[in-house]
Structures are given as structure tokens and as C-alpha cells.
Tab-separated table of C-alpha atoms and ligand atoms in Angstrom:
chain	number	residue	atom	x	y	z
X	1	MET	CA	0.000	0.000	0.000
X	2	ASP	CA	1.705	3.247	-1.071
X	3	GLU	CA	0.853	6.796	0.009
X	4	ASN	CA	-1.029	7.588	-3.212
X	5	GLN	CA	-3.318	4.582	-2.918
X	6	ASN	CA	-6.662	4.423	-1.145
X	7	TRP	CA	-7.942	1.299	0.590
X	8	ASP	CA	-10.580	0.486	-2.031
X	9	GLU	CA	-7.931	0.484	-4.722
X	10	PHE	CA	-5.449	-1.529	-2.628
X	11	LEU	CA	-8.024	-4.202	-1.777
X	12	VAL	CA	-9.346	-4.796	-5.326
X	13	PRO	CA	-6.967	-7.696	-6.163
X	14	TYR	CA	-7.638	-9.271	-2.752
X	15	GLN	CA	-11.406	-9.140	-3.326
X	16	GLN	CA	-10.935	-10.635	-6.760
X	17	ALA	CA	-8.725	-13.412	-5.326
X	18	VAL	CA	-11.183	-14.319	-2.557
X	19	GLU	CA	-14.090	-14.583	-4.993
X	20	GLU	CA	-12.087	-16.728	-7.429
X	21	LEU	CA	-10.658	-18.970	-4.723
X	22	LYS	CA	-14.072	-19.570	-3.137
X	23	VAL	CA	-15.337	-20.868	-6.485
X	24	LYS	CA	-12.218	-22.984	-7.012
X	25	LEU	CA	-12.216	-24.527	-3.535
X	26	LYS	CA	-15.961	-25.199	-3.617
X	27	GLY	CA	-15.148	-26.946	-6.906
X	28	ILE	CA	-13.269	-29.630	-4.947
X	29	ARG	CA	-16.495	-30.472	-3.112
X	30	LYS	CA	-18.501	-30.559	-6.351
X	31	GLN	CA	-16.005	-32.792	-8.135
X	32	PHE	CA	-15.872	-35.362	-5.332
X	33	GLY	CA	-19.685	-35.270	-5.167
X	34	LYS	CA	-20.011	-35.953	-8.900
X	35	GLU	CA	-17.730	-38.976	-8.574
X	36	ASN	CA	-19.911	-40.137	-5.683
X	37	LEU	CA	-16.846	-40.079	-3.419
X	38	HIS	CA	-16.619	-38.865	0.162
X	39	LYS	CA	-16.235	-35.074	-0.037
X	40	PRO	CA	-13.186	-33.904	1.944
X	41	VAL	CA	-14.643	-30.377	1.908
X	42	GLU	CA	-17.829	-29.662	3.846
X	43	PHE	CA	-18.021	-25.932	3.143
X	44	VAL	CA	-15.851	-22.988	2.228
X	45	THR	CA	-15.950	-19.394	3.403
X	46	GLY	CA	-13.847	-16.428	2.487
X	47	ARG	CA	-13.361	-12.809	3.399
X	48	VAL	CA	-11.140	-9.837	2.772
X	49	LYS	CA	-9.767	-8.615	6.092
X	50	PRO	CA	-11.627	-5.423	7.094
X	51	VAL	CA	-9.489	-2.256	7.035
X	52	ASP	CA	-9.774	-1.710	10.817
X	53	SER	CA	-8.491	-5.277	11.445
X	54	ILE	CA	-5.619	-4.716	8.986
X	55	LEU	CA	-4.661	-1.534	10.820
X	56	ALA	CA	-4.941	-3.158	14.266
X	57	LYS	CA	-2.821	-6.172	13.230
X	58	ALA	CA	-0.255	-3.912	11.511
X	59	GLU	CA	0.151	-1.919	14.696
X	60	LEU	CA	0.361	-5.013	16.894
X	61	ARG	CA	2.985	-6.680	14.679
X	62	ASN	CA	4.844	-3.477	13.822
X	63	ILE	CA	4.191	-3.864	10.099
X	64	SER	CA	4.493	-0.598	8.198
X	65	LEU	CA	1.713	-0.025	5.677
X	66	ASN	CA	4.069	-0.086	2.700
X	67	ARG	CA	5.059	-3.666	3.624
X	68	LEU	CA	1.515	-5.031	4.007
X	69	GLU	CA	1.610	-6.941	0.717
X	70	THR	CA	4.548	-9.083	1.784
X	71	GLU	CA	4.117	-9.179	5.543
X	72	MET	CA	0.398	-9.545	6.152
X	73	GLN	CA	-0.456	-12.954	4.836
X	74	ASP	CA	-4.175	-13.078	5.551
X	75	ILE	CA	-5.617	-9.974	3.883
X	76	ALA	CA	-7.230	-12.543	1.573
X	77	GLY	CA	-8.487	-15.304	3.866
X	78	LEU	CA	-10.231	-18.570	3.015
X	79	ARG	CA	-11.507	-21.243	5.348
X	80	ILE	CA	-12.202	-24.855	4.449
X	81	MET	CA	-14.299	-26.862	6.869
X	82	CYS	CA	-14.011	-30.654	6.853
X	83	GLN	CA	-15.858	-33.477	8.593
X	84	PHE	CA	-12.799	-35.431	9.687
X	85	VAL	CA	-9.178	-34.670	10.605
X	86	GLU	CA	-8.151	-37.089	7.807
X	87	ASP	CA	-9.965	-34.822	5.332
X	88	ILE	CA	-7.749	-31.911	6.387
X	89	HIS	CA	-4.669	-33.833	5.295
X	90	GLU	CA	-6.385	-34.814	2.048
X	91	VAL	CA	-7.213	-31.145	1.356
X	92	VAL	CA	-3.601	-30.131	2.085
X	93	ARG	CA	-2.401	-32.775	-0.406
X	94	LEU	CA	-4.845	-31.451	-3.011
X	95	LEU	CA	-3.617	-27.890	-2.440
X	96	ARG	CA	0.029	-28.946	-2.777
X	97	ASN	CA	-0.755	-30.445	-6.184
X	98	ARG	CA	-2.509	-27.399	-7.595
X	99	LYS	CA	-0.855	-25.497	-10.403
X	100	ASP	CA	-2.708	-22.227	-9.774
X	101	ILE	CA	-1.228	-21.507	-6.334
X	102	LYS	CA	2.325	-21.482	-4.993
X	103	ILE	CA	2.535	-22.508	-1.352
X	104	VAL	CA	5.035	-20.432	0.619
X	105	GLU	CA	4.327	-21.598	4.150
X	106	GLU	CA	2.377	-24.224	6.071
X	107	ARG	CA	1.580	-23.932	9.775
X	108	ASP	CA	0.337	-27.100	11.378
X	109	TYR	CA	-1.590	-26.130	14.489
X	110	ILE	CA	-3.230	-29.572	14.454
X	111	THR	CA	-0.053	-31.339	15.531
X	112	ASN	CA	1.191	-28.249	17.357
X	113	GLN	CA	-1.894	-26.890	19.056
X	114	LYS	CA	-1.621	-23.224	20.068
X	115	GLU	CA	-1.375	-22.259	23.736
X	116	SER	CA	-4.994	-21.027	23.574
X	117	GLY	CA	-6.204	-24.491	22.503
X	118	TYR	CA	-6.610	-23.358	18.855
X	119	ARG	CA	-6.245	-26.101	16.232
X	120	SER	CA	-6.284	-25.652	12.473
X	121	TYR	CA	-3.962	-26.175	9.483
X	122	HIS	CA	-2.831	-22.954	7.801
X	123	VAL	CA	-1.498	-22.775	4.275
X	124	VAL	CA	-0.119	-19.493	2.949
X	125	PHE	CA	0.287	-19.210	-0.796
X	126	GLU	CA	0.913	-16.830	-3.673
X	127	TYR	CA	-1.934	-16.401	-6.098
X	128	PRO	CA	-1.856	-14.497	-9.399
X	129	VAL	CA	-4.782	-12.151	-10.037
X	130	GLN	CA	-5.464	-10.634	-13.449
X	131	VAL	CA	-6.116	-6.927	-12.976
X	132	ILE	CA	-6.664	-4.282	-15.625
X	133	ASP	CA	-3.021	-3.254	-15.712
X	134	GLY	CA	-1.602	-6.771	-15.773
X	135	GLU	CA	-0.998	-9.586	-13.313
X	136	LYS	CA	-0.627	-9.063	-9.608
X	137	ILE	CA	0.635	-11.786	-7.297
X	138	ILE	CA	-0.914	-11.572	-3.866
X	139	LEU	CA	-0.545	-13.608	-0.687
X	140	ALA	CA	-3.558	-15.498	0.659
X	141	GLU	CA	-4.095	-17.749	3.654
X	142	VAL	CA	-6.372	-20.752	3.881
X	143	GLN	CA	-7.282	-22.218	7.256
X	144	ILE	CA	-8.353	-25.853	7.097
X	145	ARG	CA	-10.187	-27.283	10.093
X	146	THR	CA	-12.880	-29.712	11.146
X	147	LEU	CA	-16.424	-28.551	11.883
X	148	SER	CA	-15.774	-28.958	15.594
X	149	MET	CA	-12.467	-27.041	15.497
X	150	ASN	CA	-14.399	-24.319	13.681
X	151	PHE	CA	-17.065	-24.278	16.389
X	152	TRP	CA	-14.402	-23.818	19.069
X	153	ALA	CA	-12.458	-21.155	17.132
X	154	THR	CA	-15.626	-19.191	16.346
X	155	ILE	CA	-16.694	-19.073	19.999
X	156	GLU	CA	-13.177	-18.287	21.212
X	157	HIS	CA	-12.842	-15.546	18.591
X	158	SER	CA	-16.087	-13.889	19.766
X	159	LEU	CA	-14.967	-14.084	23.400
X	160	ASN	CA	-11.607	-12.659	22.383
X	161	TYR	CA	-13.446	-9.709	20.907
X	162	LYS	CA	-15.137	-9.132	24.248
X	163	TYR	CA	-12.087	-9.683	26.501
X	164	LYS	CA	-9.417	-8.474	24.022
X	165	GLY	CA	-7.285	-11.544	24.719
X	166	GLU	CA	-7.323	-10.999	28.505
X	167	PHE	CA	-9.607	-13.869	29.459
X	168	PRO	CA	-10.673	-14.282	33.093
X	169	GLU	CA	-9.033	-17.414	34.510
X	170	ASP	CA	-12.277	-19.446	34.695
X	171	ILE	CA	-13.067	-18.742	31.024
X	172	LYS	CA	-9.515	-19.690	30.032
X	173	VAL	CA	-9.886	-23.014	31.866
X	174	ARG	CA	-13.272	-23.672	30.276
X	175	LEU	CA	-11.930	-22.908	26.798
X	176	LYS	CA	-9.031	-25.314	27.352
X	177	ARG	CA	-11.463	-27.989	28.534
X	178	ALA	CA	-13.676	-27.317	25.516
X	179	ALA	CA	-10.619	-27.613	23.221
X	180	GLU	CA	-9.848	-30.988	24.799
X	181	ALA	CA	-13.483	-32.057	24.236
X	182	VAL	CA	-13.211	-30.980	20.581
X	183	TYR	CA	-10.054	-33.077	20.241
X	184	GLN	CA	-11.848	-36.093	21.749
X	185	LEU	CA	-14.857	-35.559	19.486
X	186	ASP	CA	-12.658	-35.474	16.375
X	187	GLU	CA	-10.884	-38.622	17.558
X	188	GLU	CA	-14.196	-40.434	18.132
X	189	MET	CA	-15.512	-39.340	14.744
X	190	SER	CA	-12.344	-40.572	13.031
X	191	GLU	CA	-12.846	-43.948	14.699
X	192	ILE	CA	-16.303	-44.328	13.207
X	193	ARG	CA	-15.431	-42.489	9.977
X	194	GLU	CA	-15.631	-45.542	7.777
X	195	GLU	CA	-19.078	-46.417	9.076
X	196	ILE	CA	-20.295	-42.837	8.629
X	197	GLN	CA	-18.930	-42.748	5.095
X	198	GLU	CA	-20.608	-46.018	4.234
X	199	ALA	CA	-23.914	-44.655	5.538
X	200	GLN	CA	-23.494	-41.435	3.541
X	201	HIS	CA	-22.679	-43.429	0.435
X	202	LEU	CA	-25.758	-45.643	0.897
X	203	PHE	CA	-27.930	-42.592	1.534
X	204	SER	CA	-26.853	-40.827	-1.657
X	205	TYR	CA	-27.207	-44.120	-3.543
X	206	SER	CA	-30.773	-44.747	-2.321
X	207	LYS	CA	-31.692	-41.086	-2.903
X	208	ARG	CA	-30.439	-41.349	-6.489
X	209	ASN	CA	-32.342	-44.601	-7.011
X	210	SER	CA	-35.592	-43.212	-5.644
X	211	LEU	CA	-35.212	-40.132	-7.871
X	212	GLU	CA	-34.677	-42.409	-10.867
X	213	GLU	CA	-37.762	-44.462	-9.864
X	214	THR	CA	-39.835	-41.262	-9.653
X	215	ASP	CA	-38.567	-40.272	-13.118
X	216	ASP	CA	-39.506	-43.718	-14.489
X	217	LYS	CA	-42.993	-43.474	-12.945
X	218	LYS	CA	-43.458	-40.032	-14.482
X	219	LYS	CA	-42.473	-41.395	-17.885
X	220	LEU	CA	-45.080	-44.178	-17.576
X	221	GLU	CA	-47.877	-41.766	-16.621
L	1	0O2	P1	-24.933	-23.466	0.284
L	1	0O2	O1	-24.458	-24.866	0.121
L	1	0O2	O2	-26.035	-23.089	-0.632
L	1	0O2	O3	-25.179	-23.085	1.703
L	1	0O2	P2	-20.714	-14.405	-0.654
L	1	0O2	O4	-19.549	-13.746	0.015
L	1	0O2	O5	-22.018	-14.233	0.086
L	1	0O2	O6	-20.799	-14.117	-2.098
L	1	0O2	P3	-20.851	-17.140	0.120
L	1	0O2	O7	-19.979	-18.303	-0.207
L	1	0O2	O8	-22.291	-17.294	-0.109
L	1	0O2	O9	-20.304	-15.923	-0.663
L	1	0O2	O10	-20.643	-16.696	1.611
L	1	0O2	P4	-19.540	-17.046	2.682
L	1	0O2	O11	-19.940	-16.276	3.892
L	1	0O2	O12	-18.159	-16.886	2.178
L	1	0O2	O13	-19.737	-18.570	2.918
L	1	0O2	C1	-20.869	-19.016	3.462
L	1	0O2	C2	-21.061	-20.413	2.927
L	1	0O2	O14	-20.705	-21.302	3.969
L	1	0O2	C3	-22.508	-20.628	2.602
L	1	0O2	O15	-22.584	-21.617	1.589
L	1	0O2	C4	-23.031	-21.212	3.904
L	1	0O2	O16	-24.161	-22.019	3.721
L	1	0O2	C5	-21.853	-22.035	4.350
L	1	0O2	N1	-21.850	-22.223	5.804
L	1	0O2	C6	-21.609	-21.305	6.766
L	1	0O2	N2	-21.685	-21.856	7.976
L	1	0O2	C7	-21.967	-23.156	7.771
L	1	0O2	C8	-22.143	-24.271	8.645
L	1	0O2	O17	-22.046	-24.169	9.863
L	1	0O2	N3	-22.408	-25.475	8.045
L	1	0O2	C9	-22.477	-25.629	6.699
L	1	0O2	N4	-22.705	-26.845	6.187
L	1	0O2	N5	-22.343	-24.606	5.859
L	1	0O2	C10	-22.073	-23.383	6.383
L	1	0O2	P5	-23.094	-21.290	0.135
L	1	0O2	O18	-21.880	-21.014	-0.693
L	1	0O2	O19	-24.114	-20.220	0.172
L	1	0O2	O20	-23.683	-22.650	-0.305
L	2	0O2	P1	-9.197	-12.823	11.896
L	2	0O2	O1	-9.486	-12.390	10.534
L	2	0O2	O2	-9.881	-11.990	12.938
L	2	0O2	O3	-9.368	-14.290	12.098
L	2	0O2	P2	0.274	-15.100	15.138
L	2	0O2	O4	1.529	-14.265	15.107
L	2	0O2	O5	0.546	-16.563	15.235
L	2	0O2	O6	-0.766	-14.643	16.131
L	2	0O2	P3	-0.038	-14.982	12.282
L	2	0O2	O7	1.442	-14.963	12.146
L	2	0O2	O8	-0.800	-14.007	11.454
L	2	0O2	O9	-0.475	-14.807	13.774
L	2	0O2	O10	-0.460	-16.400	11.862
L	2	0O2	P4	-1.432	-17.503	12.413
L	2	0O2	O11	-1.465	-17.587	13.881
L	2	0O2	O12	-1.041	-18.703	11.653
L	2	0O2	O13	-2.841	-17.013	11.869
L	2	0O2	C1	-3.572	-16.055	12.499
L	2	0O2	C2	-5.020	-16.381	12.282
L	2	0O2	O14	-5.292	-17.702	12.742
L	2	0O2	C3	-5.903	-15.478	13.112
L	2	0O2	O15	-6.246	-14.377	12.340
L	2	0O2	C4	-7.106	-16.347	13.405
L	2	0O2	O16	-7.977	-16.376	12.299
L	2	0O2	C5	-6.476	-17.709	13.541
L	2	0O2	N1	-6.041	-17.945	14.919
L	2	0O2	C6	-4.776	-18.072	15.348
L	2	0O2	N2	-4.748	-18.312	16.669
L	2	0O2	C7	-6.028	-18.325	17.087
L	2	0O2	C8	-6.643	-18.553	18.369
L	2	0O2	O17	-5.991	-18.759	19.398
L	2	0O2	N3	-8.001	-18.497	18.397
L	2	0O2	C9	-8.749	-18.267	17.282
L	2	0O2	N4	-10.089	-18.233	17.415
L	2	0O2	N5	-8.195	-18.042	16.070
L	2	0O2	C10	-6.861	-18.081	15.977
L	2	0O2	P5	-6.536	-12.953	12.968
L	2	0O2	O18	-5.405	-12.052	12.673
L	2	0O2	O19	-6.978	-13.101	14.375
L	2	0O2	O20	-7.670	-12.447	12.039
């Protein structure tokens, strides 16, 4: 961001990138669905970091505004929610094989849970955006997590907003306990993953069959 730029102008390529990447990442879900395979992606969200959050983070991390492009990695942020921890690793493998992004950093807070109890897998990558005066390569961050990790992080994030990181001791303890419960839940779900997947497969199979039967009946009428 240089002195002559305004925020709207600076954020254009980031907005473009988030929109494109949401479509592309949702595409993973669609493609697995079409093949009638277990979908490693449950849903995808994306946002451009609001200007006040950019300014707050820049101040906190001592990042000068003319170095935002290289030093703030999550101005374009995507989130991929998965059913199972195994899906997270599958998604990471899929990302590593993509030709349209160049991964520059991976942060594995699944193996190395943060002090707060936060778990998620972060991938930072370069992404080329076509803008009217050529190509611009921006940094984007995708956070990959299970539905339950997302539940925990969403609640903790809202509480963080209220307490500004200074949690009362009892809340801190509860959040840690909740993080442990989330870990146990993910473990339990992984244990019964194969059974769940079989059930999902059967469900989509019987749904397809009953739709076909309805179509056949309609044809006969
Ligand atoms: P669906 O399958 O029809 O719900 P936008 O910025 O509004 O253009 P988008 O993708 O609509 O783009 O919004 P956003 O906020 O980036 O992503 C929201 C998507 O995540 C929506 O899906 C929500 O339905 C989905 N979502 C959010 N929370 C949950 C959740 O707890 N469970 C599930 N399963 N989905 C959730 P879509 O894209 O509208 O598709
Ligand atoms: P937002 O948009 O409000 O989510 P760090 O120096 O480690 O604090 P860094 O280097 O930017 O931060 O990288 P990190 O930790 O890999 O990614 C930061 C983002 O991860 C945060 O973005 C959160 O989205 C998420 N995150 C990291 N730790 C926690 C945590 O303890 N709780 C929750 N709920 N989320 C966390 P921002 O900047 O908060 O932005």
C-alpha cells in the first residue's frame, strides 16, 4: 500500500482473489460429489480482512503499511471446513498439487496446538490475479479445520473480541477444557469415519435410485 493509494484500490486484487478462490475450492467439493466419493470439503468461506483489522494487526505486529503486501499474509483469507481430521490432510495434499497456487508456508496447528487451545492447518500461498493493468501476485491464507475445530475457534474468537485476549481465569480453563473435548470428538468421529462414510454413500445411492424411480414413474404416466 503506497501513500497515493486508497484502501478500495489496494483491496481490489484481494477481493478478486477471494471470490475466485471460493469458487475454485468449492469446486473440490462438487467434483468429489459428482464422482460419488466422500467429499473432503464440507463448506468454504472467504473474506477480505476489514481495514480496521488490517490496521490493528499492523500496529500489533509493527508492520508498516508499505510492507503489508509481503508481511500480512491473511488480507485474503479462506476457510475450508471438513468433517474429519483425515480430510484436512487430504485437502492439504490437493492444495500442494494445484498449479494455480504457490505454497510459501504451512503452519500445522493440528499437531502443534496453540497455547490457547486453537487447532487448524494454515497454508499461505501466492496467487496471481489478473487486474486491468496486468498480473498481480498476492498472498492469501487458507485455514483448514474440522467442523468442531471451527465451532471452538468461532466461539473463542467472539470471546476474544469481548475480553481483548485478557480472558478471566475461569473462562480460560473452560476454553481449554472445551478444546480438549473438541479433540476427543474429532478422535471419536475418526474412529467411526468408515461407518459414517458407508452410511453417507448408501444414503446418496438410495436417494439417487428413488429419484430415478420417480422419473420412471413419471415417464409411464
Ligand atoms: P450453500 O451450500 O447453498 O449453503 P458471498 O460472500 O455471500 O458471495 P458465500 O460463499 O455465499 O459468498 O458466503 P460465505 O460467507 O463466504 O460462505 C458461506 C457459505 O458457507 C454458505 O454456503 C453457507 O451455507 C456455508 N456455511 C456457513 N456456515 C456453515 C455451517 O455451519 N455449516 C455448513 N454446512 N455450511 C455453512 P453457500 O456457498 O451459500 O452454499
Ligand atoms: P481474523 O481475521 O480476525 O481471524 P500469530 O503471530 O501466530 O498470532 P499470524 O502470524 O498471522 O499470527 O499467523 P497464524 O497464527 O497462523 O494465523 C492467524 C489467524 O489464525 C488469526 O487471524 C485467526 O484467524 C487464527 N487464529 C490463530 N490463533 C487463534 C486462536 O488462538 N483463536 C482463534 N479463534 N483463532 C486463531 P486474525 O489475525 O486473528 O484475524
